[in-house]
Amino acid sequence: MRDPYEVLGVERSSTQDEIKSAFRRLAAQHHPDKNPGDQGAHVRFKELNAAYQILSDPQKRAAFDRFGPAAVGAAAGSGVQGVPFDMHDLNLDAIFGDLLGALGIRVGDRGTLQKEVRISFEEAAFGCTKQITYDRVEACSDCAGSGSAPGAATERCAACGGRGRVRMQQGMLPIAIERPCGRCRGTGRIVTDPCRTCRGAGLAAKQKTIEVTIPAGVENGATRLVERGGNVARPDRGPGDLELTIRVAPHEFFRRVGDDIVCAVPISFARAALGGDLEIPTLDGKGRLRIPPGTQPGSVLRIKGKGIPRRVVGGRGDQLVEVSVEVPTQLTASQKELISQLAKELGENVQPQQASFMDKLKGLFG
């Protein structure tokens, strides 16, 4: 027998993880299912299995390191005794990874697909229906997911007798565990003439269009799950789910705070002082806001029921209007004179905020 370290291409000081990793890589490369028609693959795979049986067992490995091939005897050469070999250690998705990887299917993938849905601020507020077109992996239509060329016959799997499942005993436990057959990937049939469209994978990428209802009041970053709308990770499994993440575009005027919306509205000094009606934007179109006389900069005025529809208790939130007072920057000589006269006329008695500030300032500096 060949040196098991040489067979697996590892050093004598290699750890168990390094040995296991090397075995999986080489076994996937030389597995008979991946090398149809190559009789030498069976021999190479058997040799890899025998080497791994020795090096994966600390006692057998120690005996081989000390006494050589004689220490392991017939168990090492037979390839069927010693450490039980589980086909699932190879990871079937890894064996066919070259085919599935081209479709975006990763090892261990359950078929879950994630997509973003972009909607406007108004669509998030009132809800909408969106058509979403995306690519997903489905069963190949040319071979109906069998992986076999149209019209080509398949052979019954000899490993599982066509059942698609095999019974295996794990270690020393007297319990047989039934698992999908590794040779036929759980189908019970062996492909002899692969489908030219999917190259025997049984899967192909297709474009799909679905209609999704976005509820009123949905928030940015919320997710919706479309069951069985994702990829088919393996031909013997159903499709995974499609997870949609909602992305709400920012609005020119509004921002959301809970179920309320907030907008900033600039007004003139005269409007702030005298009050009056002002035309403002709302989610329902143009609206009018009553500005009370003497409105101060930074004041927040509330319009009831003009916010986001509440999803639980019903009704709608409010619209909050932040008032900012614009100060003119380019004044004519006559305008400056008028403002100067107004300042003299107003005095400090009509400016309580300034008077309070000055009193505090005097107290601070004594």
mmCIF file of C-alpha atoms in Angstrom:
data_model
loop_
_atom_site.group_PDB
_atom_site.id
_atom_site.type_symbol
_atom_site.label_atom_id
_atom_site.label_comp_id
_atom_site.label_asym_id
_atom_site.label_seq_id
_atom_site.Cartn_x
_atom_site.Cartn_y
_atom_site.Cartn_z
ATOM 1 C CA MET A 1 0.000 0.000 0.000
ATOM 2 C CA ARG A 2 1.091 3.585 -0.610
ATOM 3 C CA ASP A 3 2.000 5.901 2.219
ATOM 4 C CA PRO A 4 -1.340 7.463 3.328
ATOM 5 C CA TYR A 5 0.386 10.809 3.909
ATOM 6 C CA GLU A 6 1.548 10.742 0.298
ATOM 7 C CA VAL A 7 -1.903 9.716 -0.954
ATOM 8 C CA LEU A 8 -3.578 12.674 0.777
ATOM 9 C CA GLY A 9 -0.685 15.047 0.084
ATOM 10 C CA VAL A 10 -0.217 16.082 3.726
ATOM 11 C CA GLU A 11 2.739 16.339 6.073
ATOM 12 C CA ARG A 12 3.259 13.907 8.941
ATOM 13 C CA SER A 13 2.773 16.809 11.347
ATOM 14 C CA SER A 14 -0.606 17.761 9.841
ATOM 15 C CA THR A 15 -3.544 18.262 12.170
ATOM 16 C CA GLN A 16 -6.796 16.305 11.961
ATOM 17 C CA ASP A 17 -8.519 19.335 10.410
ATOM 18 C CA GLU A 18 -5.834 19.582 7.722
ATOM 19 C CA ILE A 19 -6.133 15.867 6.968
ATOM 20 C CA LYS A 20 -9.913 16.054 6.775
ATOM 21 C CA SER A 21 -9.757 19.116 4.504
ATOM 22 C CA ALA A 22 -7.295 17.415 2.157
ATOM 23 C CA PHE A 23 -9.442 14.273 2.003
ATOM 24 C CA ARG A 24 -12.610 16.208 1.178
ATOM 25 C CA ARG A 25 -10.877 18.172 -1.549
ATOM 26 C CA LEU A 26 -9.330 15.117 -3.217
ATOM 27 C CA ALA A 27 -12.428 12.943 -2.748
ATOM 28 C CA ALA A 28 -14.584 15.574 -4.435
ATOM 29 C CA GLN A 29 -12.062 15.747 -7.293
ATOM 30 C CA HIS A 30 -11.796 11.988 -7.843
ATOM 31 C CA HIS A 31 -15.307 10.879 -6.895
ATOM 32 C CA PRO A 32 -16.668 8.408 -9.495
ATOM 33 C CA ASP A 33 -19.858 10.436 -9.904
ATOM 34 C CA LYS A 34 -17.774 13.378 -11.020
ATOM 35 C CA ASN A 35 -15.709 11.296 -13.418
ATOM 36 C CA PRO A 36 -18.234 9.232 -15.401
ATOM 37 C CA GLY A 37 -16.586 6.678 -17.667
ATOM 38 C CA ASP A 38 -13.231 6.927 -15.871
ATOM 39 C CA GLN A 39 -12.644 3.505 -14.317
ATOM 40 C CA GLY A 40 -9.481 4.777 -12.654
ATOM 41 C CA ALA A 41 -11.586 7.142 -10.535
ATOM 42 C CA HIS A 42 -12.929 4.177 -8.567
ATOM 43 C CA VAL A 43 -9.390 3.045 -7.768
ATOM 44 C CA ARG A 44 -8.204 6.512 -6.785
ATOM 45 C CA PHE A 45 -11.273 7.102 -4.644
ATOM 46 C CA LYS A 46 -10.837 3.755 -2.881
ATOM 47 C CA GLU A 47 -7.181 4.579 -2.183
ATOM 48 C CA LEU A 48 -8.112 7.984 -0.771
ATOM 49 C CA ASN A 49 -10.730 6.376 1.455
ATOM 50 C CA ALA A 50 -8.253 3.814 2.770
ATOM 51 C CA ALA A 51 -5.652 6.502 3.519
ATOM 52 C CA TYR A 52 -8.220 8.624 5.324
ATOM 53 C CA GLN A 53 -9.371 5.632 7.407
ATOM 54 C CA ILE A 54 -5.852 5.332 8.779
ATOM 55 C CA LEU A 55 -4.982 8.982 9.349
ATOM 56 C CA SER A 56 -8.372 10.010 10.738
ATOM 57 C CA ASP A 57 -8.131 7.427 13.537
ATOM 58 C CA PRO A 58 -5.537 8.540 16.144
ATOM 59 C CA GLN A 59 -4.746 4.943 17.170
ATOM 60 C CA LYS A 60 -4.307 3.665 13.598
ATOM 61 C CA ARG A 61 -2.279 6.764 12.705
ATOM 62 C CA ALA A 62 0.012 6.298 15.709
ATOM 63 C CA ALA A 63 0.470 2.611 14.848
ATOM 64 C CA PHE A 64 1.292 3.423 11.220
ATOM 65 C CA ASP A 65 3.771 6.137 12.233
ATOM 66 C CA ARG A 66 5.577 3.654 14.473
ATOM 67 C CA PHE A 67 5.393 0.357 12.613
ATOM 68 C CA GLY A 68 4.414 1.242 9.021
ATOM 69 C CA PRO A 69 1.837 -0.592 6.826
ATOM 70 C CA ALA A 70 2.144 -3.827 8.785
ATOM 71 C CA ALA A 71 0.528 -2.173 11.786
ATOM 72 C CA VAL A 72 -2.789 -1.633 10.032
ATOM 73 C CA GLY A 73 -2.886 -4.882 8.079
ATOM 74 C CA ALA A 74 -5.796 -5.855 5.939
ATOM 75 C CA ALA A 75 -8.057 -3.141 7.331
ATOM 76 C CA ALA A 76 -6.002 -0.496 5.609
ATOM 77 C CA GLY A 77 -5.886 -2.284 2.267
ATOM 78 C CA SER A 78 -9.523 -3.256 2.113
ATOM 79 C CA GLY A 79 -10.859 0.250 2.247
ATOM 80 C CA VAL A 80 -14.030 -0.975 3.931
ATOM 81 C CA GLN A 81 -13.008 -1.627 7.521
ATOM 82 C CA GLY A 82 -11.740 0.635 10.251
ATOM 83 C CA VAL A 83 -13.180 4.147 10.410
ATOM 84 C CA PRO A 84 -16.673 4.149 8.816
ATOM 85 C CA PHE A 85 -16.881 6.375 5.759
ATOM 86 C CA ASP A 86 -19.908 8.664 5.488
ATOM 87 C CA MET A 87 -20.665 9.891 1.984
ATOM 88 C CA HIS A 88 -22.098 13.042 3.519
ATOM 89 C CA ASP A 89 -18.607 14.032 4.702
ATOM 90 C CA LEU A 90 -17.954 14.878 1.067
ATOM 91 C CA ASN A 91 -20.850 17.348 0.967
ATOM 92 C CA LEU A 92 -22.829 16.612 -2.181
ATOM 93 C CA ASP A 93 -23.163 20.300 -2.994
ATOM 94 C CA ALA A 94 -19.353 20.490 -3.067
ATOM 95 C CA ILE A 95 -19.101 17.573 -5.507
ATOM 96 C CA PHE A 96 -21.389 19.347 -7.960
ATOM 97 C CA GLY A 97 -20.205 22.805 -6.934
ATOM 98 C CA ASP A 98 -18.669 23.529 -10.337
ATOM 99 C CA LEU A 99 -22.141 23.291 -11.878
ATOM 100 C CA LEU A 100 -24.190 24.927 -9.120
ATOM 101 C CA GLY A 101 -21.609 27.629 -8.453
ATOM 102 C CA ALA A 102 -22.178 29.036 -11.916
ATOM 103 C CA LEU A 103 -25.837 29.521 -10.929
ATOM 104 C CA GLY A 104 -24.954 31.342 -7.712
ATOM 105 C CA ILE A 105 -25.706 28.356 -5.448
ATOM 106 C CA ARG A 106 -23.221 28.063 -2.565
ATOM 107 C CA VAL A 107 -22.347 25.087 -0.395
ATOM 108 C CA GLY A 108 -25.035 24.560 2.227
ATOM 109 C CA ASP A 109 -27.364 27.014 0.496
ATOM 110 C CA ARG A 110 -31.017 26.453 1.367
ATOM 111 C CA GLY A 111 -32.197 28.455 -1.627
ATOM 112 C CA THR A 112 -33.050 31.651 0.255
ATOM 113 C CA LEU A 113 -32.907 34.616 -2.109
ATOM 114 C CA GLN A 114 -32.675 38.256 -1.012
ATOM 115 C CA LYS A 115 -33.809 41.234 -3.078
ATOM 116 C CA GLU A 116 -34.470 44.932 -2.474
ATOM 117 C CA VAL A 117 -37.700 46.685 -3.425
ATOM 118 C CA ARG A 118 -37.404 50.447 -3.873
ATOM 119 C CA ILE A 119 -40.549 52.517 -3.352
ATOM 120 C CA SER A 120 -41.369 56.206 -2.993
ATOM 121 C CA PHE A 121 -42.201 57.984 0.267
ATOM 122 C CA GLU A 122 -45.873 58.206 -0.761
ATOM 123 C CA GLU A 123 -46.005 54.494 -1.694
ATOM 124 C CA ALA A 124 -44.649 53.614 1.737
ATOM 125 C CA ALA A 125 -47.260 55.832 3.379
ATOM 126 C CA PHE A 126 -50.339 54.599 1.529
ATOM 127 C CA GLY A 127 -49.233 51.166 0.310
ATOM 128 C CA CYS A 128 -48.886 49.917 -3.236
ATOM 129 C CA THR A 129 -48.595 46.874 -5.461
ATOM 130 C CA LYS A 130 -45.276 46.243 -7.168
ATOM 131 C CA GLN A 131 -44.267 43.902 -9.948
ATOM 132 C CA ILE A 132 -40.818 42.467 -9.245
ATOM 133 C CA THR A 133 -38.768 40.769 -11.937
ATOM 134 C CA TYR A 134 -35.719 38.820 -10.829
ATOM 135 C CA ASP A 135 -33.572 35.831 -11.756
ATOM 136 C CA ARG A 136 -33.785 32.642 -9.754
ATOM 137 C CA VAL A 137 -32.652 29.047 -10.091
ATOM 138 C CA GLU A 138 -35.384 26.541 -10.953
ATOM 139 C CA ALA A 139 -35.603 22.980 -12.177
ATOM 140 C CA CYS A 140 -34.303 22.799 -15.755
ATOM 141 C CA SER A 141 -37.280 22.859 -18.129
ATOM 142 C CA ASP A 142 -35.506 20.807 -20.806
ATOM 143 C CA CYS A 143 -34.934 17.827 -18.528
ATOM 144 C CA ALA A 144 -37.637 18.522 -15.901
ATOM 145 C CA GLY A 145 -34.928 18.621 -13.265
ATOM 146 C CA SER A 146 -33.669 15.110 -13.935
ATOM 147 C CA GLY A 147 -30.300 16.206 -15.299
ATOM 148 C CA SER A 148 -30.636 13.706 -18.130
ATOM 149 C CA ALA A 149 -30.798 14.665 -21.794
ATOM 150 C CA PRO A 150 -34.336 14.593 -23.274
ATOM 151 C CA GLY A 151 -35.166 11.081 -24.389
ATOM 152 C CA ALA A 152 -32.130 9.556 -22.735
ATOM 153 C CA ALA A 153 -32.657 6.687 -20.360
ATOM 154 C CA THR A 154 -31.363 6.681 -16.809
ATOM 155 C CA GLU A 155 -30.088 3.725 -14.835
ATOM 156 C CA ARG A 156 -31.305 2.607 -11.461
ATOM 157 C CA CYS A 157 -28.802 3.504 -8.777
ATOM 158 C CA ALA A 158 -27.032 0.367 -7.605
ATOM 159 C CA ALA A 159 -25.995 1.949 -4.313
ATOM 160 C CA CYS A 160 -29.540 2.492 -3.041
ATOM 161 C CA GLY A 161 -31.475 0.113 -5.293
ATOM 162 C CA GLY A 162 -33.447 3.012 -6.753
ATOM 163 C CA ARG A 163 -34.831 4.136 -3.375
ATOM 164 C CA GLY A 164 -32.807 7.344 -3.277
ATOM 165 C CA ARG A 165 -31.909 6.681 0.358
ATOM 166 C CA VAL A 166 -29.396 4.451 2.090
ATOM 167 C CA ARG A 167 -29.136 3.134 5.633
ATOM 168 C CA MET A 168 -25.834 3.736 7.388
ATOM 169 C CA GLN A 169 -24.518 2.787 10.805
ATOM 170 C CA GLN A 170 -22.613 5.508 12.634
ATOM 171 C CA GLY A 171 -19.562 4.410 14.600
ATOM 172 C CA MET A 172 -20.240 1.858 17.363
ATOM 173 C CA LEU A 173 -23.919 2.769 17.819
ATOM 174 C CA PRO A 174 -26.257 -0.085 16.864
ATOM 175 C CA ILE A 175 -28.600 2.399 15.182
ATOM 176 C CA ALA A 176 -28.897 2.587 11.409
ATOM 177 C CA ILE A 177 -29.550 6.094 10.078
ATOM 178 C CA GLU A 178 -31.281 6.597 6.736
ATOM 179 C CA ARG A 179 -29.921 9.379 4.551
ATOM 180 C CA PRO A 180 -30.164 10.504 0.916
ATOM 181 C CA CYS A 181 -28.002 8.397 -1.356
ATOM 182 C CA GLY A 182 -24.735 10.155 -2.208
ATOM 183 C CA ARG A 183 -24.297 8.431 -5.561
ATOM 184 C CA CYS A 184 -27.601 9.453 -7.140
ATOM 185 C CA ARG A 185 -28.168 12.600 -5.021
ATOM 186 C CA GLY A 186 -31.342 11.132 -3.616
ATOM 187 C CA THR A 187 -33.056 10.611 -6.992
ATOM 188 C CA GLY A 188 -32.659 6.832 -7.221
ATOM 189 C CA ARG A 189 -31.469 7.174 -10.840
ATOM 190 C CA ILE A 190 -28.031 7.614 -12.408
ATOM 191 C CA VAL A 191 -27.666 9.993 -15.369
ATOM 192 C CA THR A 192 -25.772 8.430 -18.258
ATOM 193 C CA ASP A 193 -26.331 11.193 -20.842
ATOM 194 C CA PRO A 194 -26.356 14.638 -19.153
ATOM 195 C CA CYS A 195 -28.728 17.365 -20.266
ATOM 196 C CA ARG A 196 -26.861 19.862 -22.438
ATOM 197 C CA THR A 197 -28.748 22.837 -21.002
ATOM 198 C CA CYS A 198 -27.962 22.281 -17.328
ATOM 199 C CA ARG A 199 -24.933 19.960 -17.821
ATOM 200 C CA GLY A 200 -26.541 17.362 -15.595
ATOM 201 C CA ALA A 201 -27.184 19.668 -12.636
ATOM 202 C CA GLY A 202 -30.949 19.571 -13.182
ATOM 203 C CA LEU A 203 -31.110 23.314 -12.504
ATOM 204 C CA ALA A 204 -31.122 26.425 -14.667
ATOM 205 C CA ALA A 205 -31.445 30.191 -14.124
ATOM 206 C CA LYS A 206 -34.760 31.699 -15.202
ATOM 207 C CA GLN A 207 -36.394 35.104 -14.993
ATOM 208 C CA LYS A 208 -39.494 35.310 -12.843
ATOM 209 C CA THR A 209 -42.024 38.115 -12.303
ATOM 210 C CA ILE A 210 -44.214 38.269 -9.207
ATOM 211 C CA GLU A 211 -46.652 40.816 -7.789
ATOM 212 C CA VAL A 212 -46.083 41.937 -4.212
ATOM 213 C CA THR A 213 -48.454 44.005 -2.079
ATOM 214 C CA ILE A 214 -46.725 46.611 0.095
ATOM 215 C CA PRO A 215 -48.941 47.528 3.082
ATOM 216 C CA ALA A 216 -49.653 51.146 4.049
ATOM 217 C CA GLY A 217 -47.306 52.541 6.675
ATOM 218 C CA VAL A 218 -44.379 50.225 5.888
ATOM 219 C CA GLU A 219 -41.040 51.508 7.170
ATOM 220 C CA ASN A 220 -37.672 51.691 5.466
ATOM 221 C CA GLY A 221 -35.730 48.452 6.018
ATOM 222 C CA ALA A 222 -38.826 46.341 6.662
ATOM 223 C CA THR A 223 -38.806 42.838 5.159
ATOM 224 C CA ARG A 224 -41.456 40.692 3.523
ATOM 225 C CA LEU A 225 -41.148 36.946 2.954
ATOM 226 C CA VAL A 226 -42.407 35.309 -0.211
ATOM 227 C CA GLU A 227 -42.555 31.606 0.558
ATOM 228 C CA ARG A 228 -41.036 29.306 -2.090
ATOM 229 C CA GLY A 229 -40.048 32.317 -4.176
ATOM 230 C CA GLY A 230 -36.290 31.680 -3.901
ATOM 231 C CA ASN A 231 -33.794 29.373 -5.556
ATOM 232 C CA VAL A 232 -33.952 25.619 -5.918
ATOM 233 C CA ALA A 233 -30.629 24.685 -4.319
ATOM 234 C CA ARG A 234 -30.764 21.022 -5.384
ATOM 235 C CA PRO A 235 -33.027 19.096 -7.763
ATOM 236 C CA ASP A 236 -34.298 16.882 -4.937
ATOM 237 C CA ARG A 237 -35.415 19.858 -2.837
ATOM 238 C CA GLY A 238 -38.144 22.449 -3.104
ATOM 239 C CA PRO A 239 -37.411 26.154 -3.623
ATOM 240 C CA GLY A 240 -36.296 28.357 -0.769
ATOM 241 C CA ASP A 241 -37.944 31.625 0.233
ATOM 242 C CA LEU A 242 -37.586 35.082 -1.268
ATOM 243 C CA GLU A 243 -36.799 37.770 1.309
ATOM 244 C CA LEU A 244 -37.659 41.289 0.163
ATOM 245 C CA THR A 245 -36.152 44.314 1.903
ATOM 246 C CA ILE A 246 -38.120 47.551 1.497
ATOM 247 C CA ARG A 247 -36.076 50.661 0.658
ATOM 248 C CA VAL A 248 -38.010 53.932 0.905
ATOM 249 C CA ALA A 249 -36.663 56.846 -1.135
ATOM 250 C CA PRO A 250 -36.163 60.142 0.746
ATOM 251 C CA HIS A 251 -38.763 62.881 0.134
ATOM 252 C CA GLU A 252 -38.079 66.412 -1.014
ATOM 253 C CA PHE A 253 -40.113 67.954 1.828
ATOM 254 C CA PHE A 254 -40.964 65.311 4.405
ATOM 255 C CA ARG A 255 -39.176 63.058 6.854
ATOM 256 C CA ARG A 256 -40.814 60.399 8.977
ATOM 257 C CA VAL A 257 -40.850 60.235 12.772
ATOM 258 C CA GLY A 258 -42.921 57.228 13.815
ATOM 259 C CA ASP A 259 -46.377 57.744 12.336
ATOM 260 C CA ASP A 260 -45.870 61.523 12.063
ATOM 261 C CA ILE A 261 -44.286 63.374 9.178
ATOM 262 C CA VAL A 262 -42.207 66.508 9.624
ATOM 263 C CA CYS A 263 -41.568 69.317 7.169
ATOM 264 C CA ALA A 264 -39.813 72.672 7.507
ATOM 265 C CA VAL A 265 -41.576 75.793 6.212
ATOM 266 C CA PRO A 266 -39.846 79.193 5.903
ATOM 267 C CA ILE A 267 -41.975 82.326 6.541
ATOM 268 C CA SER A 268 -41.248 86.041 6.479
ATOM 269 C CA PHE A 269 -40.841 88.191 9.561
ATOM 270 C CA ALA A 270 -44.080 89.974 8.719
ATOM 271 C CA ARG A 271 -45.996 86.682 8.453
ATOM 272 C CA ALA A 272 -44.532 85.477 11.753
ATOM 273 C CA ALA A 273 -45.471 88.722 13.483
ATOM 274 C CA LEU A 274 -48.904 89.281 11.972
ATOM 275 C CA GLY A 275 -49.986 85.698 11.290
ATOM 276 C CA GLY A 276 -52.076 84.500 8.353
ATOM 277 C CA ASP A 277 -52.768 81.514 6.119
ATOM 278 C CA LEU A 278 -49.925 79.734 4.346
ATOM 279 C CA GLU A 279 -50.044 77.159 1.551
ATOM 280 C CA ILE A 280 -47.992 74.068 2.430
ATOM 281 C CA PRO A 281 -47.394 70.574 0.960
ATOM 282 C CA THR A 282 -49.094 67.519 2.505
ATOM 283 C CA LEU A 283 -49.191 63.846 1.579
ATOM 284 C CA ASP A 284 -52.682 64.470 0.216
ATOM 285 C CA GLY A 285 -51.608 67.411 -1.970
ATOM 286 C CA LYS A 286 -51.713 71.137 -1.276
ATOM 287 C CA GLY A 287 -52.969 72.257 2.114
ATOM 288 C CA ARG A 288 -53.335 75.457 4.136
ATOM 289 C CA LEU A 289 -51.816 76.182 7.527
ATOM 290 C CA ARG A 290 -52.908 78.923 9.906
ATOM 291 C CA ILE A 291 -49.891 80.841 11.240
ATOM 292 C CA PRO A 292 -50.769 82.399 14.625
ATOM 293 C CA PRO A 293 -49.636 86.030 15.192
ATOM 294 C CA GLY A 294 -46.341 86.235 17.032
ATOM 295 C CA THR A 295 -45.083 82.819 15.893
ATOM 296 C CA GLN A 296 -41.480 82.371 17.018
ATOM 297 C CA PRO A 297 -38.672 80.798 14.925
ATOM 298 C CA GLY A 298 -38.438 77.063 15.613
ATOM 299 C CA SER A 299 -42.099 76.754 16.554
ATOM 300 C CA VAL A 300 -43.740 73.459 15.599
ATOM 301 C CA LEU A 301 -47.317 73.598 14.374
ATOM 302 C CA ARG A 302 -49.409 70.432 14.196
ATOM 303 C CA ILE A 303 -51.926 69.381 11.536
ATOM 304 C CA LYS A 304 -54.031 66.494 12.825
ATOM 305 C CA GLY A 305 -54.498 63.366 10.710
ATOM 306 C CA LYS A 306 -52.130 64.272 7.866
ATOM 307 C CA GLY A 307 -49.369 61.802 8.750
ATOM 308 C CA ILE A 308 -48.722 58.102 8.073
ATOM 309 C CA PRO A 309 -51.618 55.606 8.292
ATOM 310 C CA ARG A 310 -51.301 53.621 11.545
ATOM 311 C CA ARG A 311 -51.035 49.881 10.878
ATOM 312 C CA VAL A 312 -52.318 48.659 14.260
ATOM 313 C CA VAL A 313 -54.793 51.075 15.849
ATOM 314 C CA GLY A 314 -56.052 52.696 12.642
ATOM 315 C CA GLY A 315 -56.258 56.339 11.742
ATOM 316 C CA ARG A 316 -53.280 58.464 10.768
ATOM 317 C CA GLY A 317 -50.468 60.287 12.476
ATOM 318 C CA ASP A 318 -50.022 64.049 12.319
ATOM 319 C CA GLN A 319 -48.034 66.423 10.167
ATOM 320 C CA LEU A 320 -45.603 68.579 12.124
ATOM 321 C CA VAL A 321 -44.572 71.880 10.554
ATOM 322 C CA GLU A 322 -41.303 73.394 11.767
ATOM 323 C CA VAL A 323 -41.421 77.163 11.258
ATOM 324 C CA SER A 324 -38.279 79.066 10.347
ATOM 325 C CA VAL A 325 -38.252 82.860 9.965
ATOM 326 C CA GLU A 326 -36.290 84.196 7.039
ATOM 327 C CA VAL A 327 -34.272 87.340 7.686
ATOM 328 C CA PRO A 328 -33.831 89.536 4.584
ATOM 329 C CA THR A 329 -30.200 90.008 3.566
ATOM 330 C CA GLN A 330 -30.400 92.568 0.758
ATOM 331 C CA LEU A 331 -32.174 95.728 1.911
ATOM 332 C CA THR A 332 -32.584 99.060 0.202
ATOM 333 C CA ALA A 333 -31.873 102.296 2.050
ATOM 334 C CA SER A 334 -35.583 102.978 2.538
ATOM 335 C CA GLN A 335 -36.179 99.441 3.856
ATOM 336 C CA LYS A 336 -33.343 99.805 6.353
ATOM 337 C CA GLU A 337 -34.830 103.096 7.509
ATOM 338 C CA LEU A 338 -38.269 101.510 7.963
ATOM 339 C CA ILE A 339 -36.816 98.592 9.972
ATOM 340 C CA SER A 340 -34.849 101.041 12.111
ATOM 341 C CA GLN A 341 -37.977 103.024 12.831
ATOM 342 C CA LEU A 342 -39.845 99.773 13.646
ATOM 343 C CA ALA A 343 -37.114 98.739 16.066
ATOM 344 C CA LYS A 344 -37.379 102.075 17.873
ATOM 345 C CA GLU A 345 -41.132 101.773 17.942
ATOM 346 C CA LEU A 346 -41.117 98.213 19.271
ATOM 347 C CA GLY A 347 -38.543 98.765 21.984
ATOM 348 C CA GLU A 348 -37.714 95.887 24.293
ATOM 349 C CA ASN A 349 -41.099 95.493 25.982
ATOM 350 C CA VAL A 350 -42.465 93.448 23.069
ATOM 351 C CA GLN A 351 -39.428 91.139 22.970
ATOM 352 C CA PRO A 352 -39.765 89.004 26.138
ATOM 353 C CA GLN A 353 -37.244 86.368 25.000
ATOM 354 C CA GLN A 354 -34.538 88.970 24.440
ATOM 355 C CA ALA A 355 -35.353 90.675 27.742
ATOM 356 C CA SER A 356 -35.109 87.366 29.606
ATOM 357 C CA PHE A 357 -31.780 86.593 27.921
ATOM 358 C CA MET A 358 -30.335 89.986 28.877
ATOM 359 C CA ASP A 359 -31.434 89.525 32.492
ATOM 360 C CA LYS A 360 -29.671 86.157 32.627
ATOM 361 C CA LEU A 361 -26.572 87.663 31.029
ATOM 362 C CA LYS A 362 -26.430 90.410 33.645
ATOM 363 C CA GLY A 363 -26.747 87.857 36.424
ATOM 364 C CA LEU A 364 -23.916 85.787 34.932
ATOM 365 C CA PHE A 365 -21.380 88.595 34.833
ATOM 366 C CA GLY A 366 -22.684 90.517 37.847
#
